[in-house]
Amino acid sequence: MFDVLPEILRKSRRGMCPTCGAPLQLAEAGRNVRCNFCGGDCKLEHRLRKLEPEVKLDEIAQPDRTKGVTRWLSRQRKREQCECPGCGSSFEPQADHSHQKCPYCGSESKLEARLAALTTQNTQGPQQRTEADRLNQQRRLIDYPWDIWTEQLCWRVIHEPDLMKRLNLAGNFSTWGLINPTTAHFLPHLLAHAQSDHPAVARDLCDAVGKLLCSDDANYAVPVLQACAGVVFDVHGQRTILSELALGRGVCIKLLLDVAEVAAAQNARDYACHACWGVNTIFGRNFDQHETMAEIVLYRMFYLTGTVLGWAVYIFKGGFHCGYRLPWKKMVTAMDDFAHERPELLGELRHCFYLGPAKDTAEYADRLAVLGGLSHPHARAAAGTILGAPPGNDEALGLAAVELFHPLLADPATRTWAIMALRAVISGCDKGQVPQSIRQWIKSNLDTLPDEIKRELRWRESDKGILPAEATYYWTSDPKDEPTPELKKLLADWDAGIRSAVDAEHEQAPAMRKLAEEAEKLEVPVMLQEGPATIPLKDPPKPEPKPEPEPTPRPSPGDETAPPQEQVAVPATGKLSTTQLMAEITRLQTDYADAVQKLAGELQQPGKTERDYAAYSQRMMEMGVKLQKQVEGLTARHDPRA
């Protein structure tokens, strides 16, 4: 999956991770980038797209004038040839032009940048294994990266023809013992099988997705997302995968939103709403990642359409159902980006954050600097509506604020917001304390300022000597940014779709639980064959040369505790010497240790229940009691004089 980078992000050397959607800062040189949020690797690529007929020729000749952009693009493009969409010839694009002309056929095209995820494709599916393979791996006689028992279970689920047996086998994936690299490796094949299997089997198989994502090992996230991406775009597939993705961290949001967008485009409204429901769940489970997750949703709005866009506006304005608001500086920066790419959303984004009164003049000056640094006047006007008055009716800051918004009155697209911003600057001042600098500014521009501004000055009792006494200025409220009829329809579609998706999920669950309970009663083996082994043994290590044996010191006369040089015969009855006693106790302890080690190895096998653990504990206790009685019996037969 990849998305063409919006032009404004390409110019500012920013991108969005193709795996999780988190913001990325692109390097000035080199194309490979690693995401700090999900750990996924991606590569910056460029491609040429044929120009649309409506593009004007004089626009093609205009170079990109943004400072610093040409140097970065030059370094990036030197590493990659682009292919002409007209004749197929490869050539190096010009670094200072976003539009290109093929030197071979003359076709004109647009240069686009994209970030593509680096993935490993076409992994081999699980193979049938035998008990001999499992024992060889347990004894470390083979070099094999995957757990034999887990691989065999994956193979059994995929190839078992009987539904109830298959459901019994799939139930193993509901245990944490199978959350390991082997399950993650073969997950694409399990999910591909789940798409066409019974919903109850799919639910148990997909349980591995949620558990892998909830694991303490963050390395599972990227391979799980890549595995899910291979199946979740099938709108006729199992929705349970979407529910399991919702149990993960913020890295799952982009995939769910992409799925929702594809589903909505195919008129699969309920499937799209189920995916958006998953994003809601992620926000409710991961409070520590709210900021990055909110940025992911915000910048996906560059691409979202239809019902999914309605959902995004709804959830962003509602604080993601948990009262969270993106920090205002990030929100204002995003509004500047949207003013370039999707200006129709500015009115909605204006309601997605709140900026209270500045605590001091330094903070107010910082706010003015941020607004003044925005590249698009529409964003400056929309964000300025919540700036408010300067603390302490500061003269210099008050004048700077009104002069910032004054030029925006001339543009019909920004006039309404500029009036709202100027009214907020004046109305926030104390009565009778509007700064003299603002009063003088109004006086100098009296003939061109709208009545709304003049009315605010009179209401603050600061218009003496400024406004004509006989003039009447009627109060009017600020206009509200009402959703357009199209957006209202999208919001209604979202509301109906999420209700339908939730109802379908709840209706299906009881029948699947009942079927799973019946399958649990069966005894279904995982290993079907004792042998022969399917994986060759590893080469035995080369024997090291034996050192020359050192002479063994002779025991001192009467030292009966010295180790024997050869096996000591221990009679079944009668008295035992010290040497015989120690030799027999050593043999019993060695046998006991071997038996305990064997039991411990059996306990490590997946699928063990609490009853199994209790049985193993009982056996160990019995073995310990038996050893103690044997040692006591030998000690009773000890005679130092024998």
PDB file of C-alpha atoms in Angstrom, residues 307-542:
ATOM      1  CA  THR A 307     -19.146   7.950   4.726  1.00  0.00           C
ATOM      2  CA  VAL A 308     -15.626   7.530   6.095  1.00  0.00           C
ATOM      3  CA  LEU A 309     -14.947  11.259   5.769  1.00  0.00           C
ATOM      4  CA  GLY A 310     -18.203  11.919   7.615  1.00  0.00           C
ATOM      5  CA  TRP A 311     -17.037   9.606  10.394  1.00  0.00           C
ATOM      6  CA  ALA A 312     -13.649  11.361  10.588  1.00  0.00           C
ATOM      7  CA  VAL A 313     -15.224  14.805  10.934  1.00  0.00           C
ATOM      8  CA  TYR A 314     -17.689  13.486  13.512  1.00  0.00           C
ATOM      9  CA  ILE A 315     -15.062  11.789  15.696  1.00  0.00           C
ATOM     10  CA  PHE A 316     -12.547  14.642  15.455  1.00  0.00           C
ATOM     11  CA  LYS A 317     -15.091  17.276  16.448  1.00  0.00           C
ATOM     12  CA  GLY A 318     -16.294  15.038  19.281  1.00  0.00           C
ATOM     13  CA  GLY A 319     -12.864  14.584  20.839  1.00  0.00           C
ATOM     14  CA  PHE A 320     -12.631  10.910  19.793  1.00  0.00           C
ATOM     15  CA  HIS A 321     -15.260  10.006  22.411  1.00  0.00           C
ATOM     16  CA  CYS A 322     -12.654  10.561  25.150  1.00  0.00           C
ATOM     17  CA  GLY A 323     -12.361  14.343  25.253  1.00  0.00           C
ATOM     18  CA  TYR A 324      -8.986  14.441  23.534  1.00  0.00           C
ATOM     19  CA  ARG A 325      -7.937  17.487  21.500  1.00  0.00           C
ATOM     20  CA  LEU A 326      -4.800  17.649  19.376  1.00  0.00           C
ATOM     21  CA  PRO A 327      -2.306  20.315  20.589  1.00  0.00           C
ATOM     22  CA  TRP A 328      -3.246  23.603  18.960  1.00  0.00           C
ATOM     23  CA  LYS A 329       0.082  24.161  17.182  1.00  0.00           C
ATOM     24  CA  LYS A 330      -0.168  20.814  15.413  1.00  0.00           C
ATOM     25  CA  MET A 331      -3.777  21.496  14.579  1.00  0.00           C
ATOM     26  CA  VAL A 332      -2.997  24.923  13.124  1.00  0.00           C
ATOM     27  CA  THR A 333      -0.137  23.474  11.057  1.00  0.00           C
ATOM     28  CA  ALA A 334      -2.499  20.813   9.725  1.00  0.00           C
ATOM     29  CA  MET A 335      -5.079  23.473   8.834  1.00  0.00           C
ATOM     30  CA  ASP A 336      -2.393  25.210   6.777  1.00  0.00           C
ATOM     31  CA  ASP A 337      -1.784  21.931   4.921  1.00  0.00           C
ATOM     32  CA  PHE A 338      -5.502  21.412   4.335  1.00  0.00           C
ATOM     33  CA  ALA A 339      -5.899  24.965   3.042  1.00  0.00           C
ATOM     34  CA  HIS A 340      -3.587  23.951   0.201  1.00  0.00           C
ATOM     35  CA  GLU A 341      -5.019  20.468  -0.410  1.00  0.00           C
ATOM     36  CA  ARG A 342      -8.639  20.305   0.828  1.00  0.00           C
ATOM     37  CA  PRO A 343      -9.807  23.840   1.742  1.00  0.00           C
ATOM     38  CA  GLU A 344     -13.423  22.677   1.978  1.00  0.00           C
ATOM     39  CA  LEU A 345     -12.597  21.044   5.337  1.00  0.00           C
ATOM     40  CA  LEU A 346     -11.268  24.180   7.053  1.00  0.00           C
ATOM     41  CA  GLY A 347     -14.656  25.136   8.459  1.00  0.00           C
ATOM     42  CA  GLU A 348     -14.987  21.724  10.113  1.00  0.00           C
ATOM     43  CA  LEU A 349     -11.405  21.618  11.385  1.00  0.00           C
ATOM     44  CA  ARG A 350     -11.893  25.027  13.013  1.00  0.00           C
ATOM     45  CA  HIS A 351     -14.201  23.353  15.524  1.00  0.00           C
ATOM     46  CA  CYS A 352     -11.812  20.507  16.310  1.00  0.00           C
ATOM     47  CA  PHE A 353      -9.610  22.346  18.798  1.00  0.00           C
ATOM     48  CA  TYR A 354      -9.921  24.911  21.563  1.00  0.00           C
ATOM     49  CA  LEU A 355      -7.528  27.698  22.501  1.00  0.00           C
ATOM     50  CA  GLY A 356      -8.270  29.418  25.814  1.00  0.00           C
ATOM     51  CA  PRO A 357      -7.010  32.873  26.813  1.00  0.00           C
ATOM     52  CA  ALA A 358      -3.238  33.317  26.807  1.00  0.00           C
ATOM     53  CA  LYS A 359      -1.788  33.293  30.321  1.00  0.00           C
ATOM     54  CA  ASP A 360       0.715  36.105  29.584  1.00  0.00           C
ATOM     55  CA  THR A 361       2.013  38.355  26.827  1.00  0.00           C
ATOM     56  CA  ALA A 362       4.791  35.913  25.874  1.00  0.00           C
ATOM     57  CA  GLU A 363       2.283  33.157  25.141  1.00  0.00           C
ATOM     58  CA  TYR A 364       0.099  35.547  23.136  1.00  0.00           C
ATOM     59  CA  ALA A 365       3.110  36.684  21.112  1.00  0.00           C
ATOM     60  CA  ASP A 366       3.931  33.031  20.396  1.00  0.00           C
ATOM     61  CA  ARG A 367       0.395  32.462  19.116  1.00  0.00           C
ATOM     62  CA  LEU A 368       0.662  35.476  16.824  1.00  0.00           C
ATOM     63  CA  ALA A 369       3.994  34.195  15.501  1.00  0.00           C
ATOM     64  CA  VAL A 370       2.494  30.782  14.698  1.00  0.00           C
ATOM     65  CA  LEU A 371      -0.488  32.316  12.895  1.00  0.00           C
ATOM     66  CA  GLY A 372       1.723  34.769  11.049  1.00  0.00           C
ATOM     67  CA  GLY A 373       3.956  31.931   9.882  1.00  0.00           C
ATOM     68  CA  LEU A 374       1.162  30.048   8.128  1.00  0.00           C
ATOM     69  CA  SER A 375       1.597  29.941   4.372  1.00  0.00           C
ATOM     70  CA  HIS A 376      -2.087  30.109   3.420  1.00  0.00           C
ATOM     71  CA  PRO A 377      -4.319  33.067   4.348  1.00  0.00           C
ATOM     72  CA  HIS A 378      -7.410  30.842   4.579  1.00  0.00           C
ATOM     73  CA  ALA A 379      -5.773  28.828   7.368  1.00  0.00           C
ATOM     74  CA  ARG A 380      -4.697  32.023   9.142  1.00  0.00           C
ATOM     75  CA  ALA A 381      -8.250  33.363   9.043  1.00  0.00           C
ATOM     76  CA  ALA A 382      -9.881  30.103  10.187  1.00  0.00           C
ATOM     77  CA  ALA A 383      -7.426  29.544  13.053  1.00  0.00           C
ATOM     78  CA  GLY A 384      -7.482  33.211  14.055  1.00  0.00           C
ATOM     79  CA  THR A 385     -11.124  33.027  15.099  1.00  0.00           C
ATOM     80  CA  ILE A 386     -10.069  31.600  18.468  1.00  0.00           C
ATOM     81  CA  LEU A 387      -7.097  33.893  19.175  1.00  0.00           C
ATOM     82  CA  GLY A 388      -8.904  36.364  21.434  1.00  0.00           C
ATOM     83  CA  ALA A 389      -7.653  39.538  23.142  1.00  0.00           C
ATOM     84  CA  PRO A 390      -4.083  40.201  24.336  1.00  0.00           C
ATOM     85  CA  PRO A 391      -3.480  39.807  28.095  1.00  0.00           C
ATOM     86  CA  GLY A 392      -3.620  43.072  30.024  1.00  0.00           C
ATOM     87  CA  ASN A 393      -4.938  44.951  26.984  1.00  0.00           C
ATOM     88  CA  ASP A 394      -1.363  45.132  25.707  1.00  0.00           C
ATOM     89  CA  GLU A 395      -0.950  47.969  23.178  1.00  0.00           C
ATOM     90  CA  ALA A 396       1.707  46.403  20.913  1.00  0.00           C
ATOM     91  CA  LEU A 397       0.179  42.936  20.824  1.00  0.00           C
ATOM     92  CA  GLY A 398      -3.295  44.315  20.201  1.00  0.00           C
ATOM     93  CA  LEU A 399      -2.093  46.285  17.185  1.00  0.00           C
ATOM     94  CA  ALA A 400      -0.143  43.280  15.873  1.00  0.00           C
ATOM     95  CA  ALA A 401      -3.273  41.116  16.106  1.00  0.00           C
ATOM     96  CA  VAL A 402      -5.605  43.450  14.196  1.00  0.00           C
ATOM     97  CA  GLU A 403      -2.974  44.143  11.526  1.00  0.00           C
ATOM     98  CA  LEU A 404      -2.518  40.394  11.059  1.00  0.00           C
ATOM     99  CA  PHE A 405      -6.184  39.929  10.153  1.00  0.00           C
ATOM    100  CA  HIS A 406      -6.878  43.256   8.440  1.00  0.00           C
ATOM    101  CA  PRO A 407      -5.642  42.191   4.942  1.00  0.00           C
ATOM    102  CA  LEU A 408      -7.906  39.148   5.090  1.00  0.00           C
ATOM    103  CA  LEU A 409     -11.011  41.347   4.941  1.00  0.00           C
ATOM    104  CA  ALA A 410     -10.412  41.999   1.244  1.00  0.00           C
ATOM    105  CA  ASP A 411     -10.790  38.340   0.211  1.00  0.00           C
ATOM    106  CA  PRO A 412     -14.411  37.096   0.146  1.00  0.00           C
ATOM    107  CA  ALA A 413     -13.151  33.585   1.037  1.00  0.00           C
ATOM    108  CA  THR A 414     -11.568  34.807   4.296  1.00  0.00           C
ATOM    109  CA  ARG A 415     -13.687  37.879   5.117  1.00  0.00           C
ATOM    110  CA  THR A 416     -16.180  36.142   7.430  1.00  0.00           C
ATOM    111  CA  TRP A 417     -13.459  34.468   9.509  1.00  0.00           C
ATOM    112  CA  ALA A 418     -11.377  37.668   9.577  1.00  0.00           C
ATOM    113  CA  ILE A 419     -14.356  39.608  10.976  1.00  0.00           C
ATOM    114  CA  MET A 420     -14.835  36.946  13.648  1.00  0.00           C
ATOM    115  CA  ALA A 421     -11.136  37.101  14.552  1.00  0.00           C
ATOM    116  CA  LEU A 422     -11.119  40.915  14.803  1.00  0.00           C
ATOM    117  CA  ARG A 423     -14.302  40.931  16.887  1.00  0.00           C
ATOM    118  CA  ALA A 424     -12.717  38.412  19.277  1.00  0.00           C
ATOM    119  CA  VAL A 425      -9.612  40.598  19.709  1.00  0.00           C
ATOM    120  CA  ILE A 426     -11.710  43.654  20.650  1.00  0.00           C
ATOM    121  CA  SER A 427     -14.504  41.981  22.626  1.00  0.00           C
ATOM    122  CA  GLY A 428     -12.000  40.258  24.901  1.00  0.00           C
ATOM    123  CA  CYS A 429     -10.671  43.575  26.218  1.00  0.00           C
ATOM    124  CA  ASP A 430     -11.970  45.071  29.447  1.00  0.00           C
ATOM    125  CA  LYS A 431     -14.725  47.635  29.115  1.00  0.00           C
ATOM    126  CA  GLY A 432     -13.295  51.059  28.495  1.00  0.00           C
ATOM    127  CA  GLN A 433      -9.811  49.540  28.197  1.00  0.00           C
ATOM    128  CA  VAL A 434      -9.485  48.754  24.490  1.00  0.00           C
ATOM    129  CA  PRO A 435      -5.832  49.570  23.678  1.00  0.00           C
ATOM    130  CA  GLN A 436      -5.260  52.987  22.164  1.00  0.00           C
ATOM    131  CA  SER A 437      -3.371  51.334  19.309  1.00  0.00           C
ATOM    132  CA  ILE A 438      -6.505  49.417  18.261  1.00  0.00           C
ATOM    133  CA  ARG A 439      -8.682  52.508  18.594  1.00  0.00           C
ATOM    134  CA  GLN A 440      -6.323  54.452  16.397  1.00  0.00           C
ATOM    135  CA  TRP A 441      -6.259  51.606  13.870  1.00  0.00           C
ATOM    136  CA  ILE A 442     -10.054  51.652  13.674  1.00  0.00           C
ATOM    137  CA  LYS A 443     -10.062  55.404  13.253  1.00  0.00           C
ATOM    138  CA  SER A 444      -7.555  55.186  10.394  1.00  0.00           C
ATOM    139  CA  ASN A 445      -9.620  52.537   8.592  1.00  0.00           C
ATOM    140  CA  LEU A 446     -13.084  53.676   9.584  1.00  0.00           C
ATOM    141  CA  ASP A 447     -14.437  53.861   6.054  1.00  0.00           C
ATOM    142  CA  THR A 448     -13.410  50.327   5.084  1.00  0.00           C
ATOM    143  CA  LEU A 449     -14.066  48.361   8.264  1.00  0.00           C
ATOM    144  CA  PRO A 450     -17.318  46.390   8.516  1.00  0.00           C
ATOM    145  CA  ASP A 451     -19.964  47.450  11.025  1.00  0.00           C
ATOM    146  CA  GLU A 452     -19.363  44.318  13.139  1.00  0.00           C
ATOM    147  CA  ILE A 453     -15.950  45.680  14.165  1.00  0.00           C
ATOM    148  CA  LYS A 454     -17.285  49.136  14.948  1.00  0.00           C
ATOM    149  CA  ARG A 455     -20.097  47.661  17.010  1.00  0.00           C
ATOM    150  CA  GLU A 456     -17.600  45.748  19.177  1.00  0.00           C
ATOM    151  CA  LEU A 457     -15.684  48.968  19.909  1.00  0.00           C
ATOM    152  CA  ARG A 458     -18.861  50.759  20.969  1.00  0.00           C
ATOM    153  CA  TRP A 459     -19.967  47.828  23.104  1.00  0.00           C
ATOM    154  CA  ARG A 460     -16.634  47.946  24.968  1.00  0.00           C
ATOM    155  CA  GLU A 461     -17.326  51.652  25.703  1.00  0.00           C
ATOM    156  CA  SER A 462     -14.138  52.712  23.951  1.00  0.00           C
ATOM    157  CA  ASP A 463     -15.508  54.464  20.860  1.00  0.00           C
ATOM    158  CA  LYS A 464     -15.391  58.072  22.124  1.00  0.00           C
ATOM    159  CA  GLY A 465     -13.820  60.249  19.518  1.00  0.00           C
ATOM    160  CA  ILE A 466     -13.665  57.343  17.077  1.00  0.00           C
ATOM    161  CA  LEU A 467     -17.185  56.499  15.877  1.00  0.00           C
ATOM    162  CA  PRO A 468     -19.855  59.023  14.857  1.00  0.00           C
ATOM    163  CA  ALA A 469     -22.221  59.538  17.747  1.00  0.00           C
ATOM    164  CA  GLU A 470     -25.298  59.407  15.541  1.00  0.00           C
ATOM    165  CA  ALA A 471     -24.297  56.079  13.909  1.00  0.00           C
ATOM    166  CA  THR A 472     -26.188  52.961  14.966  1.00  0.00           C
ATOM    167  CA  TYR A 473     -24.530  49.532  14.810  1.00  0.00           C
ATOM    168  CA  TYR A 474     -26.843  46.606  15.407  1.00  0.00           C
ATOM    169  CA  TRP A 475     -25.544  43.470  17.083  1.00  0.00           C
ATOM    170  CA  THR A 476     -25.219  40.321  15.000  1.00  0.00           C
ATOM    171  CA  SER A 477     -23.955  36.930  16.068  1.00  0.00           C
ATOM    172  CA  ASP A 478     -21.021  35.201  14.419  1.00  0.00           C
ATOM    173  CA  PRO A 479     -22.136  32.946  11.583  1.00  0.00           C
ATOM    174  CA  LYS A 480     -22.094  29.248  12.348  1.00  0.00           C
ATOM    175  CA  ASP A 481     -20.298  26.775  10.128  1.00  0.00           C
ATOM    176  CA  GLU A 482     -23.272  24.520   9.512  1.00  0.00           C
ATOM    177  CA  PRO A 483     -22.459  21.194   7.851  1.00  0.00           C
ATOM    178  CA  THR A 484     -23.271  21.167   4.181  1.00  0.00           C
ATOM    179  CA  PRO A 485     -26.157  18.957   3.008  1.00  0.00           C
ATOM    180  CA  GLU A 486     -23.575  16.544   1.614  1.00  0.00           C
ATOM    181  CA  LEU A 487     -21.781  16.302   4.953  1.00  0.00           C
ATOM    182  CA  LYS A 488     -25.075  15.864   6.809  1.00  0.00           C
ATOM    183  CA  LYS A 489     -25.858  12.926   4.548  1.00  0.00           C
ATOM    184  CA  LEU A 490     -22.427  11.396   5.236  1.00  0.00           C
ATOM    185  CA  LEU A 491     -22.978  11.728   8.987  1.00  0.00           C
ATOM    186  CA  ALA A 492     -26.378  10.055   8.668  1.00  0.00           C
ATOM    187  CA  ASP A 493     -24.817   7.212   6.644  1.00  0.00           C
ATOM    188  CA  TRP A 494     -22.206   6.715   9.359  1.00  0.00           C
ATOM    189  CA  ASP A 495     -24.836   6.609  12.095  1.00  0.00           C
ATOM    190  CA  ALA A 496     -26.939   4.021  10.237  1.00  0.00           C
ATOM    191  CA  GLY A 497     -23.898   1.965   9.210  1.00  0.00           C
ATOM    192  CA  ILE A 498     -22.362   1.659  12.672  1.00  0.00           C
ATOM    193  CA  ARG A 499     -25.689   0.600  14.173  1.00  0.00           C
ATOM    194  CA  SER A 500     -26.095  -2.095  11.525  1.00  0.00           C
ATOM    195  CA  ALA A 501     -22.509  -3.332  11.965  1.00  0.00           C
ATOM    196  CA  VAL A 502     -22.822  -3.616  15.750  1.00  0.00           C
ATOM    197  CA  ASP A 503     -26.175  -5.404  15.500  1.00  0.00           C
ATOM    198  CA  ALA A 504     -24.789  -7.952  13.024  1.00  0.00           C
ATOM    199  CA  GLU A 505     -21.820  -8.672  15.296  1.00  0.00           C
ATOM    200  CA  HIS A 506     -23.998  -9.245  18.351  1.00  0.00           C
ATOM    201  CA  GLU A 507     -26.498 -11.433  16.499  1.00  0.00           C
ATOM    202  CA  GLN A 508     -23.824 -13.799  15.206  1.00  0.00           C
ATOM    203  CA  ALA A 509     -21.849 -14.259  18.427  1.00  0.00           C
ATOM    204  CA  PRO A 510     -24.128 -16.646  20.447  1.00  0.00           C
ATOM    205  CA  ALA A 511     -24.358 -19.296  17.696  1.00  0.00           C
ATOM    206  CA  MET A 512     -20.586 -19.317  17.213  1.00  0.00           C
ATOM    207  CA  ARG A 513     -19.950 -19.679  20.949  1.00  0.00           C
ATOM    208  CA  LYS A 514     -22.306 -22.660  21.141  1.00  0.00           C
ATOM    209  CA  LEU A 515     -20.589 -24.368  18.200  1.00  0.00           C
ATOM    210  CA  ALA A 516     -17.152 -23.793  19.739  1.00  0.00           C
ATOM    211  CA  GLU A 517     -18.272 -25.334  23.039  1.00  0.00           C
ATOM    212  CA  GLU A 518     -19.331 -28.506  21.203  1.00  0.00           C
ATOM    213  CA  ALA A 519     -15.990 -28.670  19.378  1.00  0.00           C
ATOM    214  CA  GLU A 520     -14.032 -28.370  22.639  1.00  0.00           C
ATOM    215  CA  LYS A 521     -15.400 -31.748  23.764  1.00  0.00           C
ATOM    216  CA  LEU A 522     -13.514 -33.569  20.971  1.00  0.00           C
ATOM    217  CA  GLU A 523     -10.045 -35.084  21.247  1.00  0.00           C
ATOM    218  CA  VAL A 524      -8.247 -34.059  18.061  1.00  0.00           C
ATOM    219  CA  PRO A 525      -4.520 -34.869  17.699  1.00  0.00           C
ATOM    220  CA  VAL A 526      -2.157 -32.290  16.268  1.00  0.00           C
ATOM    221  CA  MET A 527       0.624 -34.703  15.326  1.00  0.00           C
ATOM    222  CA  LEU A 528      -0.595 -37.373  12.903  1.00  0.00           C
ATOM    223  CA  GLN A 529       2.626 -39.307  12.259  1.00  0.00           C
ATOM    224  CA  GLU A 530       5.384 -40.606  14.491  1.00  0.00           C
ATOM    225  CA  GLY A 531       7.977 -40.443  11.719  1.00  0.00           C
ATOM    226  CA  PRO A 532      10.071 -40.342   9.681  1.00  0.00           C
ATOM    227  CA  ALA A 533      11.532 -36.868  10.233  1.00  0.00           C
ATOM    228  CA  THR A 534      10.941 -34.308   7.464  1.00  0.00           C
ATOM    229  CA  ILE A 535      13.749 -31.934   8.467  1.00  0.00           C
ATOM    230  CA  PRO A 536      17.363 -33.162   8.110  1.00  0.00           C
ATOM    231  CA  LEU A 537      19.550 -33.273  11.174  1.00  0.00           C
ATOM    232  CA  LYS A 538      22.205 -30.632  11.498  1.00  0.00           C
ATOM    233  CA  ASP A 539      25.816 -31.598  10.915  1.00  0.00           C
ATOM    234  CA  PRO A 540      27.441 -32.929  14.091  1.00  0.00           C
ATOM    235  CA  PRO A 541      30.208 -30.722  15.469  1.00  0.00           C
ATOM    236  CA  LYS A 542      33.745 -31.794  14.649  1.00  0.00           C
TER     237      LYS A 542
END
